[in-house]
Coordinates of C-alpha atoms in Angstrom, one line a residue:
M43 CA 76.6 131.0 133.1
S44 CA 77.9 134.3 131.8
L45 CA 78.8 134.5 128.1
L46 CA 81.8 136.5 129.2
L47 CA 82.9 133.5 131.2
L48 CA 82.9 131.5 128.0
A49 CA 85.8 133.6 126.7
V50 CA 87.9 132.8 129.7
L51 CA 87.0 129.1 129.6
G52 CA 87.5 129.1 125.9
C53 CA 91.2 129.7 126.6
M54 CA 91.2 126.1 127.9
T55 CA 90.1 124.9 124.4
G56 CA 93.2 126.5 122.9
V57 CA 95.5 125.0 125.5
T58 CA 94.0 121.5 125.0
T59 CA 94.1 121.9 121.2
V60 CA 97.9 122.5 121.2
L61 CA 98.9 120.1 124.0
F62 CA 96.5 117.2 123.4
G63 CA 95.0 117.8 119.9
F64 CA 91.5 117.9 121.4
G65 CA 90.4 120.7 119.1
G66 CA 88.4 122.1 122.1
G67 CA 85.6 119.6 121.8
F68 CA 86.2 118.0 125.2
V69 CA 85.9 121.4 126.8
V70 CA 83.3 123.0 124.6
V71 CA 80.7 120.2 124.4
P72 CA 80.1 119.9 128.2
L73 CA 80.3 123.7 128.6
V74 CA 77.8 124.7 125.9
Y75 CA 75.5 121.7 126.9
H76 CA 75.1 123.0 130.4
L77 CA 74.8 126.6 129.3
V78 CA 71.9 125.7 126.9
M79 CA 70.2 123.4 129.4
S80 CA 70.3 126.2 132.1
S81 CA 69.0 128.9 129.8
H82 CA 66.0 127.0 128.2
A83 CA 63.0 125.3 129.8
P84 CA 62.0 121.7 129.1
G85 CA 60.0 121.4 125.9
D86 CA 61.8 124.4 124.3
A87 CA 63.7 123.7 121.0
G88 CA 67.0 124.7 122.7
Y89 CA 66.5 122.3 125.7
D90 CA 65.4 119.4 123.5
N91 CA 68.4 119.9 121.2
A92 CA 71.0 120.9 123.8
M93 CA 73.5 118.2 122.9
Q94 CA 73.2 118.9 119.1
I95 CA 73.8 122.6 119.8
A96 CA 76.8 121.8 122.0
V97 CA 78.3 119.5 119.4
A98 CA 77.6 121.9 116.5
T99 CA 79.1 124.8 118.3
S100 CA 82.1 122.7 119.2
T101 CA 82.8 121.8 115.6
A102 CA 82.5 125.5 114.6
V103 CA 85.0 126.5 117.3
M104 CA 87.4 123.9 116.1
V105 CA 87.6 125.5 112.7
V106 CA 89.3 128.4 114.3
S107 CA 91.4 126.7 117.0
A108 CA 92.5 123.7 114.9
W109 CA 93.4 126.0 112.0
V110 CA 95.6 128.3 114.1
A111 CA 97.2 125.4 115.9
T112 CA 97.9 123.6 112.6
V113 CA 99.7 126.7 111.1
R114 CA 101.7 127.2 114.3
Q115 CA 102.7 123.5 114.6
R116 CA 103.7 123.4 111.0
R117 CA 105.9 126.5 111.3
A118 CA 107.5 124.9 114.4
G119 CA 108.2 121.7 112.4
R120 CA 106.2 119.4 114.6
L121 CA 104.0 117.8 111.9
V122 CA 105.4 114.4 110.9
G123 CA 105.0 113.9 107.1
G124 CA 102.9 111.2 105.5
Y125 CA 100.0 111.1 108.0
V126 CA 97.6 113.8 107.0
W127 CA 96.7 112.8 103.4
P128 CA 94.7 110.8 102.3
L129 CA 93.4 110.2 105.9
A130 CA 92.0 113.7 106.1
G131 CA 89.9 113.2 103.0
Y132 CA 88.3 110.1 104.4
I133 CA 87.7 111.8 107.7
A134 CA 85.8 114.6 105.9
L135 CA 83.5 112.1 104.2
G136 CA 82.8 110.5 107.5
A137 CA 82.1 113.8 109.1
V138 CA 79.3 114.6 106.7
A139 CA 77.6 111.3 107.6
G140 CA 78.3 111.9 111.3
A141 CA 76.6 115.3 111.3
I142 CA 73.6 114.0 109.5
L143 CA 73.3 111.1 112.0
G144 CA 73.7 113.4 115.0
S145 CA 71.0 115.7 113.7
A146 CA 68.6 112.8 113.4
M147 CA 69.3 111.5 117.0
S148 CA 67.8 112.8 120.2
S149 CA 69.9 115.0 122.5
D150 CA 70.0 112.3 125.2
A151 CA 71.1 109.7 122.7
V152 CA 74.0 111.9 121.6
R153 CA 74.9 112.6 125.2
A154 CA 74.9 108.9 126.1
G155 CA 77.0 108.1 123.1
F156 CA 79.5 110.8 124.1
I157 CA 79.9 109.4 127.6
A158 CA 80.0 105.7 126.4
Y159 CA 82.7 106.5 123.8
L160 CA 84.8 108.3 126.3
A161 CA 84.6 105.3 128.7
L162 CA 85.6 102.9 125.9
T163 CA 88.5 105.1 124.9
I164 CA 89.8 105.4 128.4
A165 CA 89.7 101.7 128.9
D166 CA 91.4 101.1 125.5
C167 CA 94.2 103.5 126.4
L168 CA 94.7 102.0 129.8
F169 CA 94.5 98.3 129.0
R170 CA 95.6 97.9 125.4
K171 CA 99.3 98.1 124.6
G172 CA 100.8 100.9 122.7
F173 CA 99.3 104.1 124.3
L174 CA 101.0 104.6 127.7
H175 CA 104.2 103.4 126.2
T176 CA 105.1 104.1 122.5
S177 CA 105.4 101.1 120.2
D178 CA 108.3 100.5 117.9
P179 CA 109.2 103.9 116.4
T180 CA 110.6 102.3 113.3
A181 CA 107.2 100.8 112.4
R182 CA 105.5 104.1 111.5
R183 CA 102.7 103.0 109.2
L184 CA 99.0 103.2 109.2
H185 CA 96.8 100.4 107.9
G186 CA 93.2 100.4 106.7
V187 CA 93.2 104.2 106.1
P188 CA 89.9 104.5 104.2
L189 CA 87.9 102.6 106.8
K190 CA 89.6 104.2 109.8
G191 CA 89.3 107.7 108.3
I192 CA 85.6 107.4 107.6
G193 CA 85.0 105.9 111.1
I194 CA 86.9 108.7 112.7
G195 CA 84.9 111.3 110.8
V196 CA 81.6 109.8 111.7
V197 CA 82.3 109.5 115.4
A198 CA 84.1 112.9 115.6
A199 CA 81.3 114.9 113.9
L200 CA 78.6 113.0 115.8
L201 CA 80.2 113.8 119.2
G202 CA 81.9 117.1 118.3
V203 CA 85.4 116.0 119.5
G204 CA 87.5 116.7 116.3
G205 CA 88.6 113.1 116.0
S206 CA 91.6 113.4 118.4
V207 CA 90.0 110.8 120.7
M208 CA 90.6 108.3 117.9
T209 CA 93.6 109.8 116.0
V210 CA 95.9 110.3 119.0
P211 CA 95.7 106.7 120.2
M212 CA 95.9 105.4 116.6
L213 CA 99.0 107.5 115.9
R214 CA 100.6 106.5 119.2
R215 CA 100.2 102.9 118.2
S216 CA 101.9 103.6 114.9
G217 CA 105.1 104.6 116.9
L218 CA 104.7 108.4 117.3
S219 CA 105.3 110.2 120.6
M220 CA 102.4 112.1 122.3
A221 CA 103.8 115.4 121.2
Q222 CA 103.8 114.2 117.5
A223 CA 100.4 112.6 117.7
S224 CA 98.8 115.6 119.4
A225 CA 100.3 117.9 116.8
L226 CA 99.0 115.8 113.9
A227 CA 95.5 115.7 115.6
N228 CA 95.2 119.4 114.7
P229 CA 95.2 119.2 110.9
L230 CA 93.2 115.9 111.1
S231 CA 90.6 117.8 113.1
L232 CA 90.1 120.4 110.4
P233 CA 88.1 118.2 108.0
V234 CA 85.7 117.3 110.8
A235 CA 85.4 120.9 111.9
M236 CA 84.7 122.3 108.4
A237 CA 82.4 119.5 107.1
G238 CA 80.7 119.1 110.5
A239 CA 80.0 122.8 111.1
L240 CA 78.6 123.2 107.6
M241 CA 76.3 120.2 107.9
Y242 CA 75.1 121.1 111.4
G243 CA 74.3 124.6 110.3
V244 CA 72.2 123.4 107.4
M245 CA 70.5 120.5 109.2
G246 CA 69.7 122.8 112.2
Q247 CA 68.0 125.3 109.9
L248 CA 65.8 122.5 108.6
Q249 CA 65.1 120.7 111.9
M250 CA 65.0 123.5 114.5
P251 CA 62.9 126.3 112.9
G252 CA 62.1 127.9 116.2
M253 CA 65.7 128.8 117.1
H254 CA 66.8 131.5 114.6
S255 CA 67.8 134.3 117.0
G256 CA 71.5 133.9 117.9
F257 CA 71.7 130.6 116.0
F258 CA 72.9 129.4 112.6
G259 CA 71.2 126.1 112.5
Y260 CA 72.4 124.3 115.6
I261 CA 75.4 126.6 116.1
Y262 CA 75.1 129.0 119.0
L263 CA 76.7 132.1 117.6
P264 CA 77.4 134.2 120.8
A265 CA 79.1 131.2 122.3
L266 CA 81.0 130.6 119.1
V267 CA 82.5 134.1 119.0
L268 CA 83.5 134.2 122.6
L269 CA 84.9 130.7 122.7
S270 CA 86.8 131.3 119.5
A271 CA 88.4 134.4 120.9
G272 CA 89.4 132.6 124.1
S273 CA 90.7 129.6 122.2
L274 CA 93.1 131.8 120.1
A275 CA 94.6 133.2 123.3
G276 CA 94.9 129.6 124.7
V277 CA 96.7 128.4 121.6
L278 CA 99.3 131.2 121.9
L279 CA 99.8 130.5 125.6
A280 CA 100.2 126.8 125.1
L281 CA 102.6 126.8 122.2
P282 CA 105.8 127.3 124.3
L283 CA 104.9 124.1 126.2
A284 CA 104.3 122.0 123.1
G285 CA 106.7 119.0 123.0
K286 CA 108.1 119.7 126.4
I287 CA 105.9 117.5 128.6
P288 CA 107.5 114.1 129.3
D289 CA 105.9 111.5 127.0
R290 CA 104.5 109.1 129.6
L291 CA 103.2 112.0 131.8
H292 CA 101.6 113.5 128.7
A293 CA 99.8 110.2 127.9
R294 CA 98.5 110.0 131.5
I295 CA 97.2 113.6 131.6
Y296 CA 95.4 112.9 128.3
I297 CA 93.5 110.0 129.9
A298 CA 92.8 112.0 133.0
L299 CA 91.3 114.8 131.0
L300 CA 89.0 112.3 129.2
A301 CA 87.8 111.1 132.5
V302 CA 87.0 114.6 133.9
V303 CA 85.0 115.5 130.7
G304 CA 83.0 112.2 130.9
L305 CA 82.1 112.9 134.5
S306 CA 81.0 116.4 133.7
L307 CA 78.4 115.1 131.3
V308 CA 77.2 112.3 133.6
V309 CA 75.8 115.1 135.8
K310 CA 72.9 116.5 133.9

């Protein structure tokens, strides 16, 4: 896969960041995983750590895409107050633990966890009430914030998905529309992105000593630069569509995208 193609595909990360709060992880992780697997032989440090590299690069790309999307969403007045803090602080704590855990696991174990979690999330969205249809909009309150925040941070940093796979359904069930939940997923992805990228950089330096050229720890720098550039373009392209997709259709597209990403990682 050409690195130049990453810039084009990176545009998709910006689009999904704005419209679905994905932070790019659901696009970047499979993309970088297959890129690394195709460019390294079995037994190489890159091949054996392909999933960690994909997850780490995804968290680094999210620093850029989620930050720009957060600023733009805030200026447009789409961020509902009272949901970011203190949840973001607990997410950051969980992200540190998640990155350490992900660095200690095998690449295949992280990949299996990614696929399994997507499957569980899709089933939860389809069969548990409150996602395809919004719940009572007057009951906008989150419960168990510390535990939920730490759990979101651990899973998000471990899988490189920015937390949107957990925050969007959670916010939907608190009574928010898909547009509101997706917008809030951007600032809630930032603590995962910043804490996770830092930890994966440090842990990779310690655990993958044979991969210094083009890497900062587990972070694949050429892919990071090109994907970040593409994601910025995608954010700007998608902003005019934010909040304009019918709510139920928006929720269905969210689930469909999760299924596509999961299938892309089933094929090794």
